[in-house]
Each structure stands twice: as structure tokens, then as C-alpha cells.
């Protein structure tokens, strides 16, 4: 191989090996303080519930919002607020003879009863660090007119002072938790449809969204 060609090949190999480093996440302590809004294009809210103890039925909400009042000096002093539109539920229920299954869940008073309770709201009350990039967030969840505390395990995925596409300071998190729906008075078909609900949230937050 000719020397210039070899140099180009080595440079390309180095670039491929280090591309993740070039856009690597900065530590959250280096990020600017302020309000970060949910980047809805890079977020998901999935939940699972046991069906007869045989499978974990999976569904999601497609319309939700959140914000973080971020304190990089003391991340545990940050606050989070979020809201979910229950009419945005999607189950991908496959039987066409019941193609309005999602609508039934949305409207039925034994299910989400969204006409009476059009919003699900969460507000954090405490954040505890459990590791360099992990934590536990406790807050109040208002659902079906009842407010109860829940806790979520938080994983800090990374941060960029200038996300390469939006050019904005951006934070990334994963959250996981469980709640017992009967605590909010939601007992329809328990225990055949499980009482415990697993929550899986992936989200990016950008300053100045």
C-alpha cells in the first residue's frame, strides 16, 4: 500500500474508532443550569401489565410532556414535572372486530375515564443519587383524581453541551418503576389483569425547546 493511501486508511480507522468519543456525552456537572424541555421526537413512554400471569401486555402513551429545572451543581436539587394525555394510549390490539379497543379504554369509566380525568400528572418531590449516573426520584402522581407517591429508578445516559443536530444543550435519561394501580382506585379485572404496572421511560431534554 502506498504511504499516502496507508495514512488515509489509518486516519479513517482512527475516526471510526473514536467517533463516539468525538460526540461523547459531557458530565452533567458541566451542563448549563436552567429549564430543559422534553424532546418529544426522542422520547417514549411504555407500560406493561400482566395478562392472566401468562404474558406482560405492552402498551404506550404517545402524547406526553415533561420539563426539568436542572441544577448541575447539585443534581439532587433538580425538579421534574410531567403530564400525560390518557387519550393517546396505543395498544396495537390486533383483532379488527374490536378496532375501537383503545377508544374503549380511553372512554370507559372502569378504565381511563379520560372525559372526567383528562390528564395524568407527576411532580417530583425528592431526588436521591445512588451512584455516579444513577438515582431514585420520588414524586406525586395524580391519576383518576387520586394523588399518591411513586418512585422511579433513574439512569443518566449522557449530556451534550451542543447536541450535533439541534445545537442545544441536551440531557438524556432512562427511568423505570412500578406502581400498584389499585392504589389509585383502578381495580378493573384485578387480578386477571395485573395490579402491578411496569413503567419504562426513555427521554431526551433540550434547553430552549
C-alpha positions as a printed NumPy array, in Angstrom:
array([[  0.   ,   0.   ,   0.   ],
       [  1.345,   3.404,  -0.9  ],
       [  2.208,   5.639,   2.047],
       [ -0.446,   8.371,   1.44 ],
       [ -3.134,   5.726,   0.987],
       [ -1.997,   3.973,   4.164],
       [ -2.142,   7.258,   6.06 ],
       [ -5.695,   7.897,   4.86 ],
       [ -6.681,   4.359,   5.849],
       [ -5.188,   4.767,   9.304],
       [ -6.887,   8.14 ,   9.728],
       [-10.23 ,   6.644,   8.691],
       [ -9.751,   3.754,  11.101],
       [ -8.956,   6.167,  13.923],
       [-12.021,   8.246,  13.12 ],
       [-14.28 ,   5.194,  13.131],
       [-12.841,   4.026,  16.438],
       [-13.166,   7.421,  18.078],
       [-16.357,   8.851,  16.586],
       [-18.249,   8.085,  19.765],
       [-15.614,   9.984,  21.726],
       [-15.852,  12.991,  19.429],
       [-19.526,  13.44 ,  20.274],
       [-19.323,  11.807,  23.689],
       [-21.555,  12.931,  26.484],
       [-20.221,  15.578,  28.801],
       [-20.636,  15.071,  32.53 ],
       [-23.897,  16.594,  33.705],
       [-21.957,  18.829,  36.092],
       [-20.605,  20.662,  33.034],
       [-24.065,  21.434,  31.673],
       [-25.717,  24.849,  31.99 ],
       [-28.343,  25.264,  34.686],
       [-31.905,  26.025,  33.678],
       [-35.092,  24.567,  32.286],
       [-34.849,  21.645,  29.883],
       [-37.951,  20.647,  27.93 ],
       [-38.755,  17.172,  26.67 ],
       [-37.623,  16.479,  23.119],
       [-40.748,  14.617,  22.017],
       [-39.04 ,  13.28 ,  18.909],
       [-36.682,  11.3  ,  21.131],
       [-38.881,  10.078,  23.964],
       [-41.111,   7.106,  24.689],
       [-43.447,   6.066,  27.499],
       [-44.213,   2.356,  27.581],
       [-46.045,   0.349,  30.22 ],
       [-46.625,  -3.335,  30.868],
       [-49.293,  -5.25 ,  32.76 ],
       [-49.66 ,  -8.964,  33.408],
       [-52.363, -10.788,  31.43 ],
       [-53.554, -13.882,  33.335],
       [-49.995, -14.391,  34.517],
       [-49.127, -15.622,  31.032],
       [-47.668, -12.551,  29.363],
       [-46.914,  -8.913,  30.   ],
       [-49.227,  -6.919,  27.784],
       [-47.415,  -3.871,  26.474],
       [-48.896,  -0.505,  25.513],
       [-47.759,   3.101,  25.365],
       [-48.781,   6.742,  25.552],
       [-47.832,   8.829,  22.543],
       [-48.717,  12.295,  23.857],
       [-46.851,  13.412,  26.97 ],
       [-44.655,  16.281,  28.065],
       [-42.088,  16.962,  30.775],
       [-39.558,  19.505,  31.939],
       [-36.535,  19.549,  34.235],
       [-35.416,  22.511,  36.329],
       [-31.807,  21.347,  36.238],
       [-29.193,  22.121,  38.875],
       [-25.789,  20.824,  37.683],
       [-24.026,  21.71 ,  40.953],
       [-26.486,  19.626,  42.97 ],
       [-28.483,  17.395,  40.606],
       [-30.466,  16.109,  43.567],
       [-31.929,  19.614,  43.908],
       [-33.336,  19.473,  40.378],
       [-37.093,  19.17 ,  39.907],
       [-39.14 ,  17.322,  37.315],
       [-42.74 ,  17.773,  36.208],
       [-44.601,  15.72 ,  33.616],
       [-48.062,  15.283,  32.164],
       [-49.652,  12.529,  30.086],
       [-52.673,  12.693,  27.814],
       [-54.596,   9.441,  28.511],
       [-56.415,   9.694,  25.181],
       [-53.091,   8.983,  23.466],
       [-52.994,   5.346,  24.584],
       [-51.978,   2.879,  21.884],
       [-52.239,  -0.865,  22.46 ],
       [-51.999,  -2.134,  18.864],
       [-54.82 ,  -4.511,  19.757],
       [-54.818,  -6.873,  16.761],
       [-58.444,  -8.008,  16.466],
       [-60.178,  -5.895,  13.85 ],
       [-63.661,  -6.706,  15.132],
       [-62.68 ,  -4.614,  18.161],
       [-60.801,  -1.904,  16.308],
       [-62.039,   0.708,  18.788],
       [-60.399,  -1.099,  21.718],
       [-58.199,   1.915,  22.527],
       [-61.245,   4.173,  22.438],
       [-62.996,   1.869,  24.895],
       [-60.057,   2.057,  27.296],
       [-59.985,   5.84 ,  26.96 ],
       [-63.702,   6.454,  27.496],
       [-64.922,   3.667,  29.772],
       [-65.42 ,   4.756,  33.375],
       [-63.939,   1.427,  34.518],
       [-60.749,   2.156,  32.612],
       [-59.057,   5.512,  31.977],
       [-62.256,   7.583,  32.028],
       [-60.47 ,  10.387,  30.173],
       [-63.514,  12.624,  29.774],
       [-63.603,  13.05 ,  33.554],
       [-59.851,  12.826,  34.136],
       [-58.187,  14.281,  31.017],
       [-54.647,  14.435,  32.383],
       [-52.175,  12.32 ,  34.337],
       [-49.678,  14.489,  36.24 ],
       [-46.384,  13.824,  38.002],
       [-44.341,  16.248,  40.112],
       [-41.082,  15.261,  41.747],
       [-40.56 ,  15.855,  45.458],
       [-37.168,  14.247,  46.066],
       [-34.187,  13.048,  44.045],
       [-31.504,  10.886,  45.616],
       [-28.249,   9.931,  43.92 ],
       [-27.434,   6.226,  44.194],
       [-24.316,   6.284,  42.03 ],
       [-22.323,   8.377,  39.601],
       [-25.037,   8.113,  36.938],
       [-27.999,   6.618,  38.814],
       [-30.634,   7.863,  41.192],
       [-34.098,   7.471,  42.639],
       [-36.79 ,  10.055,  42.016],
       [-39.854,  10.236,  44.234],
       [-42.873,  12.325,  43.423],
       [-46.632,  12.644,  43.442],
       [-48.666,  11.007,  40.678],
       [-52.195,  12.266,  40.13 ],
       [-54.282,   9.695,  38.256],
       [-58.072,   9.226,  38.16 ],
       [-58.416,  12.053,  40.653],
       [-56.165,  10.397,  43.235],
       [-52.701,  11.625,  44.209],
       [-50.187,   9.114,  45.569],
       [-46.377,   8.969,  45.754],
       [-44.34 ,   6.806,  43.382],
       [-40.616,   6.212,  42.926],
       [-38.658,   5.768,  39.722],
       [-35.142,   4.457,  39.23 ],
       [-33.247,   6.938,  37.052],
       [-30.27 ,   6.304,  34.807],
       [-28.35 ,   9.291,  33.488],
       [-27.379,   8.297,  29.952],
       [-25.376,  11.335,  28.957],
       [-25.289,  15.014,  28.164],
       [-24.069,  17.248,  25.372],
       [-23.485,  20.952,  25.622],
       [-24.235,  21.153,  21.915],
       [-26.216,  18.243,  20.548],
       [-24.964,  17.805,  16.96 ],
       [-28.379,  18.11 ,  15.31 ],
       [-30.376,  20.546,  17.441],
       [-27.246,  22.504,  18.528],
       [-28.808,  22.79 ,  22.006],
       [-27.639,  21.623,  25.443],
       [-29.255,  18.209,  25.867],
       [-29.664,  15.687,  28.691],
       [-30.633,  12.033,  28.291],
       [-32.288,   9.763,  30.862],
       [-33.909,   6.365,  31.256],
       [-36.475,   5.756,  34.001],
       [-38.039,   2.566,  35.273],
       [-40.562,   1.881,  38.009],
       [-43.67 ,   0.071,  39.159],
       [-46.948,   1.127,  40.669],
       [-49.955,  -0.702,  42.028],
       [-52.932,   0.632,  40.083],
       [-55.411,  -0.294,  42.817],
       [-53.769,   2.419,  44.962],
       [-55.429,   4.879,  42.572],
       [-58.767,   3.034,  42.7  ],
       [-58.151,   1.356,  39.335],
       [-59.225,  -2.227,  40.106],
       [-60.855,  -3.343,  36.841],
       [-60.282,  -7.091,  36.312],
       [-57.672,  -7.391,  39.062],
       [-56.071,  -9.959,  39.447],
       [-56.656, -11.397,  35.959],
       [-55.29 ,  -8.157,  34.573],
       [-52.37 ,  -7.449,  36.89 ],
       [-52.408,  -4.88 ,  39.643],
       [-48.719,  -4.019,  39.188],
       [-47.883,  -1.743,  36.256],
       [-44.326,  -1.546,  34.97 ],
       [-43.267,   1.849,  33.614],
       [-40.453,   2.29 ,  31.074],
       [-39.492,   5.82 ,  30.033],
       [-36.763,   6.986,  27.651],
       [-36.271,  10.708,  27.213],
       [-34.033,  13.49 ,  25.982],
       [-34.408,  17.027,  27.31 ],
       [-33.135,  20.097,  25.492],
       [-32.675,  23.625,  26.745],
       [-34.79 ,  26.161,  24.897],
       [-37.132,  23.68 ,  23.211]])
